[in-house]
mmCIF file of C-alpha atoms in Angstrom:
data_model
loop_
_atom_site.group_PDB
_atom_site.id
_atom_site.type_symbol
_atom_site.label_atom_id
_atom_site.label_comp_id
_atom_site.label_asym_id
_atom_site.label_seq_id
_atom_site.Cartn_x
_atom_site.Cartn_y
_atom_site.Cartn_z
ATOM 1 C CA MET H 1197 69.738 78.292 141.121
ATOM 2 C CA ASP H 1198 66.143 77.081 141.073
ATOM 3 C CA ILE H 1199 62.796 78.454 139.975
ATOM 4 C CA LYS H 1200 61.802 79.351 143.552
ATOM 5 C CA GLN H 1201 64.810 81.628 143.960
ATOM 6 C CA ILE H 1202 63.999 83.281 140.640
ATOM 7 C CA LYS H 1203 60.376 83.826 141.733
ATOM 8 C CA TYR H 1204 61.532 85.285 145.057
ATOM 9 C CA ALA H 1205 63.945 87.699 143.370
ATOM 10 C CA LEU H 1206 61.261 88.772 140.880
ATOM 11 C CA GLU H 1207 58.871 89.585 143.722
ATOM 12 C CA VAL H 1208 61.553 91.670 145.454
ATOM 13 C CA ALA H 1209 62.221 93.500 142.181
ATOM 14 C CA LYS H 1210 58.509 94.163 141.825
ATOM 15 C CA SER H 1211 58.096 95.438 145.396
ATOM 16 C CA HIS H 1212 61.474 97.178 145.745
ATOM 17 C CA ASN H 1213 61.203 96.131 149.353
ATOM 18 C CA PHE H 1214 62.152 92.895 151.150
ATOM 19 C CA THR H 1215 59.500 93.298 153.855
ATOM 20 C CA GLU H 1216 56.634 93.734 151.399
ATOM 21 C CA ALA H 1217 57.943 90.959 149.120
ATOM 22 C CA ALA H 1218 58.246 88.567 152.073
ATOM 23 C CA ARG H 1219 54.661 89.353 153.069
ATOM 24 C CA ASN H 1220 53.403 88.688 149.524
ATOM 25 C CA LEU H 1221 55.304 85.391 149.415
ATOM 26 C CA TYR H 1222 54.218 84.328 152.917
ATOM 27 C CA LEU H 1223 57.856 84.075 153.987
ATOM 28 C CA SER H 1224 59.839 85.582 156.812
ATOM 29 C CA GLN H 1225 62.049 88.461 155.743
ATOM 30 C CA PRO H 1226 65.290 86.716 156.880
ATOM 31 C CA SER H 1227 64.392 83.611 154.833
ATOM 32 C CA LEU H 1228 63.695 85.679 151.731
ATOM 33 C CA SER H 1229 66.872 87.704 152.160
ATOM 34 C CA GLU H 1230 68.883 84.498 152.568
ATOM 35 C CA GLN H 1231 67.484 82.989 149.339
ATOM 36 C CA VAL H 1232 68.162 86.144 147.311
ATOM 37 C CA THR H 1233 71.705 86.377 148.715
ATOM 38 C CA LYS H 1234 72.323 82.726 147.731
ATOM 39 C CA LEU H 1235 71.096 83.488 144.214
ATOM 40 C CA GLU H 1236 73.387 86.518 143.947
ATOM 41 C CA LYS H 1237 76.374 84.464 145.105
ATOM 42 C CA GLU H 1238 75.620 81.793 142.511
ATOM 43 C CA LEU H 1239 75.234 84.393 139.770
ATOM 44 C CA GLY H 1240 78.410 86.191 140.783
ATOM 45 C CA PHE H 1241 76.862 89.668 140.782
ATOM 46 C CA LYS H 1242 74.442 91.790 142.809
ATOM 47 C CA LEU H 1243 70.822 92.068 141.746
ATOM 48 C CA PHE H 1244 69.986 94.864 144.193
ATOM 49 C CA LEU H 1245 71.674 97.743 145.955
ATOM 50 C CA ARG H 1246 70.388 97.925 149.535
ATOM 51 C CA HIS H 1247 69.866 101.385 151.074
ATOM 52 C CA LYS H 1248 68.891 101.976 154.702
ATOM 53 C CA GLY H 1249 65.519 103.638 154.929
ATOM 54 C CA ARG H 1250 65.132 103.805 151.152
ATOM 55 C CA PRO H 1251 63.706 101.443 148.489
ATOM 56 C CA LEU H 1252 66.004 98.910 146.865
ATOM 57 C CA THR H 1253 67.719 99.798 143.598
ATOM 58 C CA ILE H 1254 68.023 97.191 140.848
ATOM 59 C CA THR H 1255 71.535 97.026 139.409
ATOM 60 C CA TYR H 1256 72.257 97.117 135.671
ATOM 61 C CA ALA H 1257 73.112 93.409 135.791
ATOM 62 C CA GLY H 1258 69.905 92.885 137.751
ATOM 63 C CA HIS H 1259 67.818 94.497 135.010
ATOM 64 C CA GLU H 1260 69.409 92.178 132.432
ATOM 65 C CA PHE H 1261 68.785 89.186 134.664
ATOM 66 C CA PHE H 1262 65.139 90.037 135.352
ATOM 67 C CA ASN H 1263 64.380 90.570 131.654
ATOM 68 C CA GLN H 1264 65.326 86.926 131.112
ATOM 69 C CA ALA H 1265 63.856 85.740 134.414
ATOM 70 C CA ILE H 1266 60.375 86.989 133.478
ATOM 71 C CA ARG H 1267 60.513 84.877 130.304
ATOM 72 C CA VAL H 1268 61.769 81.843 132.249
ATOM 73 C CA GLU H 1269 58.938 82.178 134.769
ATOM 74 C CA LYS H 1270 56.331 82.327 131.980
ATOM 75 C CA GLU H 1271 57.783 79.255 130.271
ATOM 76 C CA PHE H 1272 57.829 77.411 133.586
ATOM 77 C CA GLU H 1273 54.126 78.149 134.055
ATOM 78 C CA GLN H 1274 53.476 76.825 130.547
ATOM 79 C CA LEU H 1275 55.326 73.628 131.441
ATOM 80 C CA LYS H 1276 53.118 73.263 134.515
ATOM 81 C CA THR H 1277 50.057 73.616 132.289
ATOM 82 C CA ILE H 1278 51.320 70.839 130.006
ATOM 83 C CA LYS H 1279 52.010 68.678 133.045
ATOM 84 C CA ASN H 1280 48.456 69.183 134.315
ATOM 85 C CA THR H 1281 47.074 68.407 130.864
ATOM 86 C CA PHE H 1282 48.890 65.090 130.861
ATOM 87 C CA LYS H 1283 47.669 64.308 134.370
ATOM 88 C CA ASN H 1284 44.054 65.188 133.762
ATOM 89 C CA GLU H 1285 43.550 63.813 130.246
ATOM 90 C CA GLN H 1286 44.005 60.382 128.740
ATOM 91 C CA ALA H 1287 47.334 61.531 127.414
ATOM 92 C CA THR H 1288 49.724 58.804 128.502
ATOM 93 C CA PHE H 1289 49.140 56.537 125.523
ATOM 94 C CA ILE H 1290 50.126 56.661 121.876
ATOM 95 C CA ARG H 1291 49.683 54.295 118.900
ATOM 96 C CA ILE H 1292 52.577 54.263 116.449
ATOM 97 C CA GLY H 1293 52.739 52.441 113.109
ATOM 98 C CA VAL H 1294 56.190 51.516 111.822
ATOM 99 C CA LEU H 1295 57.671 49.627 108.891
ATOM 100 C CA GLY H 1296 59.269 46.218 109.276
ATOM 101 C CA THR H 1297 62.687 47.769 108.666
ATOM 102 C CA PHE H 1298 62.393 50.354 111.448
ATOM 103 C CA GLY H 1299 64.767 48.306 113.609
ATOM 104 C CA TYR H 1300 67.484 49.058 111.054
ATOM 105 C CA THR H 1301 66.910 52.824 110.999
ATOM 106 C CA LYS H 1302 67.503 55.757 113.317
ATOM 107 C CA ILE H 1303 63.787 55.727 114.145
ATOM 108 C CA GLN H 1304 64.257 52.854 116.590
ATOM 109 C CA TYR H 1305 66.935 54.784 118.507
ATOM 110 C CA LEU H 1306 64.777 57.895 118.687
ATOM 111 C CA ILE H 1307 61.757 55.942 119.931
ATOM 112 C CA ASN H 1308 63.880 54.213 122.582
ATOM 113 C CA GLU H 1309 65.251 57.567 123.708
ATOM 114 C CA PHE H 1310 61.698 58.944 123.919
ATOM 115 C CA ARG H 1311 60.573 55.971 126.031
ATOM 116 C CA LYS H 1312 63.447 56.486 128.466
ATOM 117 C CA LEU H 1313 62.674 60.184 128.755
ATOM 118 C CA TYR H 1314 58.915 59.618 129.204
ATOM 119 C CA PRO H 1315 58.510 56.179 130.838
ATOM 120 C CA GLU H 1316 54.943 57.039 131.881
ATOM 121 C CA ILE H 1317 53.813 57.148 128.229
ATOM 122 C CA LYS H 1318 52.761 53.757 126.905
ATOM 123 C CA ILE H 1319 53.478 53.072 123.235
ATOM 124 C CA GLU H 1320 51.491 50.516 121.244
ATOM 125 C CA PHE H 1321 53.285 49.473 118.053
ATOM 126 C CA THR H 1322 51.815 48.239 114.778
ATOM 127 C CA ILE H 1323 54.379 46.855 112.326
ATOM 128 C CA ASP H 1324 53.212 46.637 108.709
ATOM 129 C CA VAL H 1325 53.772 47.910 105.170
ATOM 130 C CA SER H 1326 53.036 51.521 104.244
ATOM 131 C CA GLU H 1327 49.754 50.732 102.486
ATOM 132 C CA ASN H 1328 48.234 49.016 105.529
ATOM 133 C CA LEU H 1329 49.569 51.593 107.986
ATOM 134 C CA ILE H 1330 47.957 54.365 105.937
ATOM 135 C CA LYS H 1331 44.614 52.525 105.959
ATOM 136 C CA GLN H 1332 44.683 52.120 109.744
ATOM 137 C CA PHE H 1333 45.760 55.729 110.175
ATOM 138 C CA SER H 1334 42.850 56.964 108.039
ATOM 139 C CA ARG H 1335 40.475 54.978 110.295
ATOM 140 C CA ASN H 1336 41.909 56.700 113.405
ATOM 141 C CA LYS H 1337 43.414 53.449 114.667
ATOM 142 C CA LEU H 1338 46.930 54.935 114.681
ATOM 143 C CA ASP H 1339 48.115 58.328 115.939
ATOM 144 C CA ILE H 1340 51.504 58.444 114.205
ATOM 145 C CA ILE H 1341 52.817 56.456 111.246
ATOM 146 C CA PHE H 1342 56.176 56.177 109.506
ATOM 147 C CA VAL H 1343 55.600 55.384 105.823
ATOM 148 C CA THR H 1344 57.415 55.445 102.485
ATOM 149 C CA LYS H 1345 54.552 55.790 100.003
ATOM 150 C CA ASP H 1346 53.225 58.989 98.484
ATOM 151 C CA ASN H 1347 49.644 58.051 99.426
ATOM 152 C CA HIS H 1348 49.959 60.291 102.456
ATOM 153 C CA GLN H 1349 49.422 63.250 100.104
ATOM 154 C CA LEU H 1350 45.763 62.214 99.902
ATOM 155 C CA PHE H 1351 45.204 63.288 103.508
ATOM 156 C CA ASN H 1352 43.574 66.588 104.397
ATOM 157 C CA SER H 1353 46.499 68.829 105.361
ATOM 158 C CA GLN H 1354 44.430 70.387 108.161
ATOM 159 C CA GLN H 1355 43.991 66.997 109.819
ATOM 160 C CA VAL H 1356 47.564 65.749 109.639
ATOM 161 C CA LYS H 1357 51.106 66.996 110.049
ATOM 162 C CA GLU H 1358 53.837 65.409 107.956
ATOM 163 C CA SER H 1359 57.626 65.529 108.190
ATOM 164 C CA LEU H 1360 60.351 63.909 106.110
ATOM 165 C CA ILE H 1361 62.297 61.871 108.673
ATOM 166 C CA SER H 1362 64.938 60.261 106.481
ATOM 167 C CA SER H 1363 65.966 59.925 102.854
ATOM 168 C CA SER H 1364 68.364 57.158 101.891
ATOM 169 C CA PRO H 1365 69.413 55.921 98.421
ATOM 170 C CA LEU H 1366 68.179 52.500 97.353
ATOM 171 C CA CYS H 1367 71.060 50.064 96.847
ATOM 172 C CA LEU H 1368 71.617 46.786 95.064
ATOM 173 C CA ILE H 1369 72.677 44.194 97.646
ATOM 174 C CA LEU H 1370 75.063 41.552 96.351
ATOM 175 C CA ASN H 1371 77.908 39.258 97.322
ATOM 176 C CA LYS H 1372 81.268 41.018 97.658
ATOM 177 C CA ARG H 1373 82.793 38.498 95.256
ATOM 178 C CA ASP H 1374 80.273 39.337 92.531
ATOM 179 C CA PRO H 1375 81.950 41.143 89.583
ATOM 180 C CA LEU H 1376 79.381 43.950 89.809
ATOM 181 C CA SER H 1377 80.450 44.781 93.380
ATOM 182 C CA ILE H 1378 83.431 46.815 92.126
ATOM 183 C CA ASN H 1379 81.068 49.546 90.838
ATOM 184 C CA SER H 1380 80.550 52.730 92.858
ATOM 185 C CA THR H 1381 77.031 53.009 91.387
ATOM 186 C CA ILE H 1382 74.995 50.656 89.258
ATOM 187 C CA SER H 1383 72.303 51.084 86.625
ATOM 188 C CA LEU H 1384 69.355 48.711 86.549
ATOM 189 C CA THR H 1385 70.232 48.090 82.892
ATOM 190 C CA GLN H 1386 73.292 46.194 84.163
ATOM 191 C CA LEU H 1387 71.023 43.621 85.812
ATOM 192 C CA ALA H 1388 69.931 41.929 82.581
ATOM 193 C CA ASN H 1389 69.699 38.139 83.032
ATOM 194 C CA GLN H 1390 70.771 38.428 86.693
ATOM 195 C CA ASN H 1391 69.000 36.561 89.523
ATOM 196 C CA ILE H 1392 67.048 39.339 91.200
ATOM 197 C CA LEU H 1393 64.907 39.481 94.340
ATOM 198 C CA LEU H 1394 62.603 42.454 93.813
ATOM 199 C CA PRO H 1395 61.247 44.570 96.694
ATOM 200 C CA SER H 1396 58.013 43.272 98.211
ATOM 201 C CA TYR H 1397 54.945 43.765 95.994
ATOM 202 C CA ARG H 1398 53.379 45.753 98.845
ATOM 203 C CA SER H 1399 56.453 47.964 99.213
ATOM 204 C CA GLY H 1400 56.429 51.438 97.711
ATOM 205 C CA LEU H 1401 59.809 50.633 96.150
ATOM 206 C CA TYR H 1402 58.520 47.709 94.080
ATOM 207 C CA LYS H 1403 56.784 50.010 91.620
ATOM 208 C CA ALA H 1404 59.847 52.280 91.284
ATOM 209 C CA VAL H 1405 62.213 49.378 90.521
ATOM 210 C CA HIS H 1406 59.733 47.513 88.319
ATOM 211 C CA ASN H 1407 58.942 50.620 86.236
ATOM 212 C CA GLU H 1408 62.637 51.415 85.721
ATOM 213 C CA LEU H 1409 63.327 47.862 84.533
ATOM 214 C CA LYS H 1410 60.306 47.946 82.230
ATOM 215 C CA LYS H 1411 61.196 51.371 80.815
ATOM 216 C CA ASN H 1412 64.642 50.119 79.809
ATOM 217 C CA ASN H 1413 63.393 46.717 78.569
ATOM 218 C CA VAL H 1414 65.622 44.927 81.075
ATOM 219 C CA SER H 1415 64.868 41.212 81.382
ATOM 220 C CA ILE H 1416 65.853 39.701 84.742
ATOM 221 C CA ASN H 1417 65.601 36.264 86.330
ATOM 222 C CA LYS H 1418 63.109 37.115 89.042
ATOM 223 C CA VAL H 1419 63.467 34.784 92.028
ATOM 224 C CA GLY H 1420 60.718 36.478 94.034
ATOM 225 C CA ALA H 1421 59.781 39.694 95.815
ATOM 226 C CA ASN H 1422 60.719 40.357 99.430
ATOM 227 C CA SER H 1423 61.804 43.349 101.511
ATOM 228 C CA GLN H 1424 62.763 41.552 104.718
ATOM 229 C CA VAL H 1425 66.300 42.672 105.469
ATOM 230 C CA ASP H 1426 67.540 39.287 106.690
ATOM 231 C CA VAL H 1427 66.137 37.517 103.618
ATOM 232 C CA VAL H 1428 67.695 40.012 101.179
ATOM 233 C CA CYS H 1429 71.083 39.907 102.916
ATOM 234 C CA GLN H 1430 71.235 36.126 103.305
ATOM 235 C CA LEU H 1431 70.309 35.468 99.663
ATOM 236 C CA ALA H 1432 72.982 37.942 98.557
ATOM 237 C CA LYS H 1433 75.548 36.415 100.910
ATOM 238 C CA ALA H 1434 74.799 32.935 99.533
ATOM 239 C CA ASN H 1435 75.073 34.361 96.001
ATOM 240 C CA ILE H 1436 71.558 33.107 95.221
ATOM 241 C CA ALA H 1437 70.091 36.478 94.251
ATOM 242 C CA LYS H 1438 70.737 40.187 94.345
ATOM 243 C CA GLY H 1439 68.183 42.304 96.215
ATOM 244 C CA PHE H 1440 67.360 45.859 97.217
ATOM 245 C CA ILE H 1441 67.469 47.747 100.523
ATOM 246 C CA SER H 1442 68.313 51.342 101.421
ATOM 247 C CA LEU H 1443 71.834 52.379 102.342
ATOM 248 C CA GLU H 1444 70.709 53.338 105.870
ATOM 249 C CA VAL H 1445 69.212 49.890 106.454
ATOM 250 C CA PHE H 1446 72.279 48.175 104.981
ATOM 251 C CA LYS H 1447 74.662 50.018 107.307
ATOM 252 C CA ASN H 1448 72.659 48.845 110.319
ATOM 253 C CA SER H 1449 72.254 45.252 109.106
ATOM 254 C CA LYS H 1450 75.926 44.437 109.829
ATOM 255 C CA THR H 1451 75.857 41.401 107.533
ATOM 256 C CA LYS H 1452 79.340 40.353 106.420
ATOM 257 C CA ASP H 1453 80.501 39.456 102.904
ATOM 258 C CA ILE H 1454 77.907 41.580 101.090
ATOM 259 C CA ALA H 1455 78.089 44.976 99.399
ATOM 260 C CA ALA H 1456 75.607 47.788 98.792
ATOM 261 C CA ILE H 1457 75.846 49.665 95.476
ATOM 262 C CA PRO H 1458 73.632 52.780 95.041
ATOM 263 C CA ILE H 1459 71.195 52.574 92.118
ATOM 264 C CA THR H 1460 71.407 55.076 89.281
ATOM 265 C CA PRO H 1461 69.270 56.949 88.296
ATOM 266 C CA LYS H 1462 68.872 57.567 92.010
ATOM 267 C CA ILE H 1463 65.889 56.026 93.778
ATOM 268 C CA ASN H 1464 65.472 57.350 97.306
ATOM 269 C CA ARG H 1465 63.699 55.556 100.112
ATOM 270 C CA ASN H 1466 61.950 58.442 101.837
ATOM 271 C CA ILE H 1467 60.376 57.876 105.241
ATOM 272 C CA TYR H 1468 57.677 60.305 106.334
ATOM 273 C CA MET H 1469 56.251 60.775 109.801
ATOM 274 C CA ILE H 1470 52.513 61.501 109.634
ATOM 275 C CA ILE H 1471 50.724 62.753 112.768
ATOM 276 C CA ASN H 1472 46.959 62.718 113.287
ATOM 277 C CA LEU H 1473 46.055 66.175 114.615
ATOM 278 C CA GLN H 1474 42.507 65.031 115.406
ATOM 279 C CA SER H 1475 43.554 62.113 117.625
ATOM 280 C CA GLU H 1476 42.314 61.962 121.211
ATOM 281 C CA TYR H 1477 45.986 61.471 122.112
ATOM 282 C CA ARG H 1478 47.151 64.536 120.173
ATOM 283 C CA GLN H 1479 48.889 66.022 123.236
ATOM 284 C CA VAL H 1480 51.296 63.069 123.316
ATOM 285 C CA SER H 1481 51.586 63.113 119.521
ATOM 286 C CA TYR H 1482 52.627 66.767 119.661
ATOM 287 C CA LEU H 1483 55.161 65.985 122.386
ATOM 288 C CA PHE H 1484 56.585 63.133 120.289
ATOM 289 C CA GLN H 1485 56.806 65.345 117.201
ATOM 290 C CA THR H 1486 58.615 68.088 119.134
ATOM 291 C CA PHE H 1487 61.007 65.513 120.574
ATOM 292 C CA LEU H 1488 61.892 64.158 117.110
ATOM 293 C CA ASN H 1489 62.229 67.580 115.495
ATOM 294 C CA ASP H 1490 64.737 68.601 118.176
ATOM 295 C CA ARG H 1491 66.916 65.611 117.302
ATOM 296 C CA LEU H 1492 66.759 65.542 113.510
#
């Protein structure tokens, strides 16, 4: 079954006559009849009852089929319009801002799937922290960003579209032989006098962890601040310092001999997708958003 056969059958249903339908479609009557017969065989039921010397009659099954076929034809025409939009506009380019940890999240798999599905669309990546991505986005230098901070709430809601893409609990990363690794959850109050690598100062999680430690008067041995996954995991593996990454990132890091213990009270690492609705590449941005929403 293809769209041409559906169009042919719809024209016959409209005309109630093969000869008139063939004339409207600029086809020979035998060719049209052959295509409709093929469609009926594929469907497994008759669309029309043929009567000699009288107009065609649409069967009950035919009426059901054509009700859906009209909708399919309209949607197909809409798809053609989108196709022409992409051909005629500068709509084969998109600028995406991602976090340094995106390679450890489901975002990378979704972007790769999108690129395979739409190889004609070129993607320019900017990898940075949330704060800098938001600045570039506000200057119209990025069309879509994936960020963790709440600064995105400052945007005019009529100019942007935001979606929560993932939410993963922040975990303490430590050596499996560390006594604290037996816990199912861990409070930051248990980190007193421990060697701790805090999240990067520019990370949205630094403030959350720092404030929780300060609120509970927890004194730690701070060895630095870094959110690079490899750095956090290697320092934990070497038993030099405990660090912080989300559970989602940890599961994709595949580093051996380390454990991830969720923090309590819970601190979530939320990743938002923010789309610029005013971008000159908004057609591609909309396509990308639809693609992601269908898979989340």
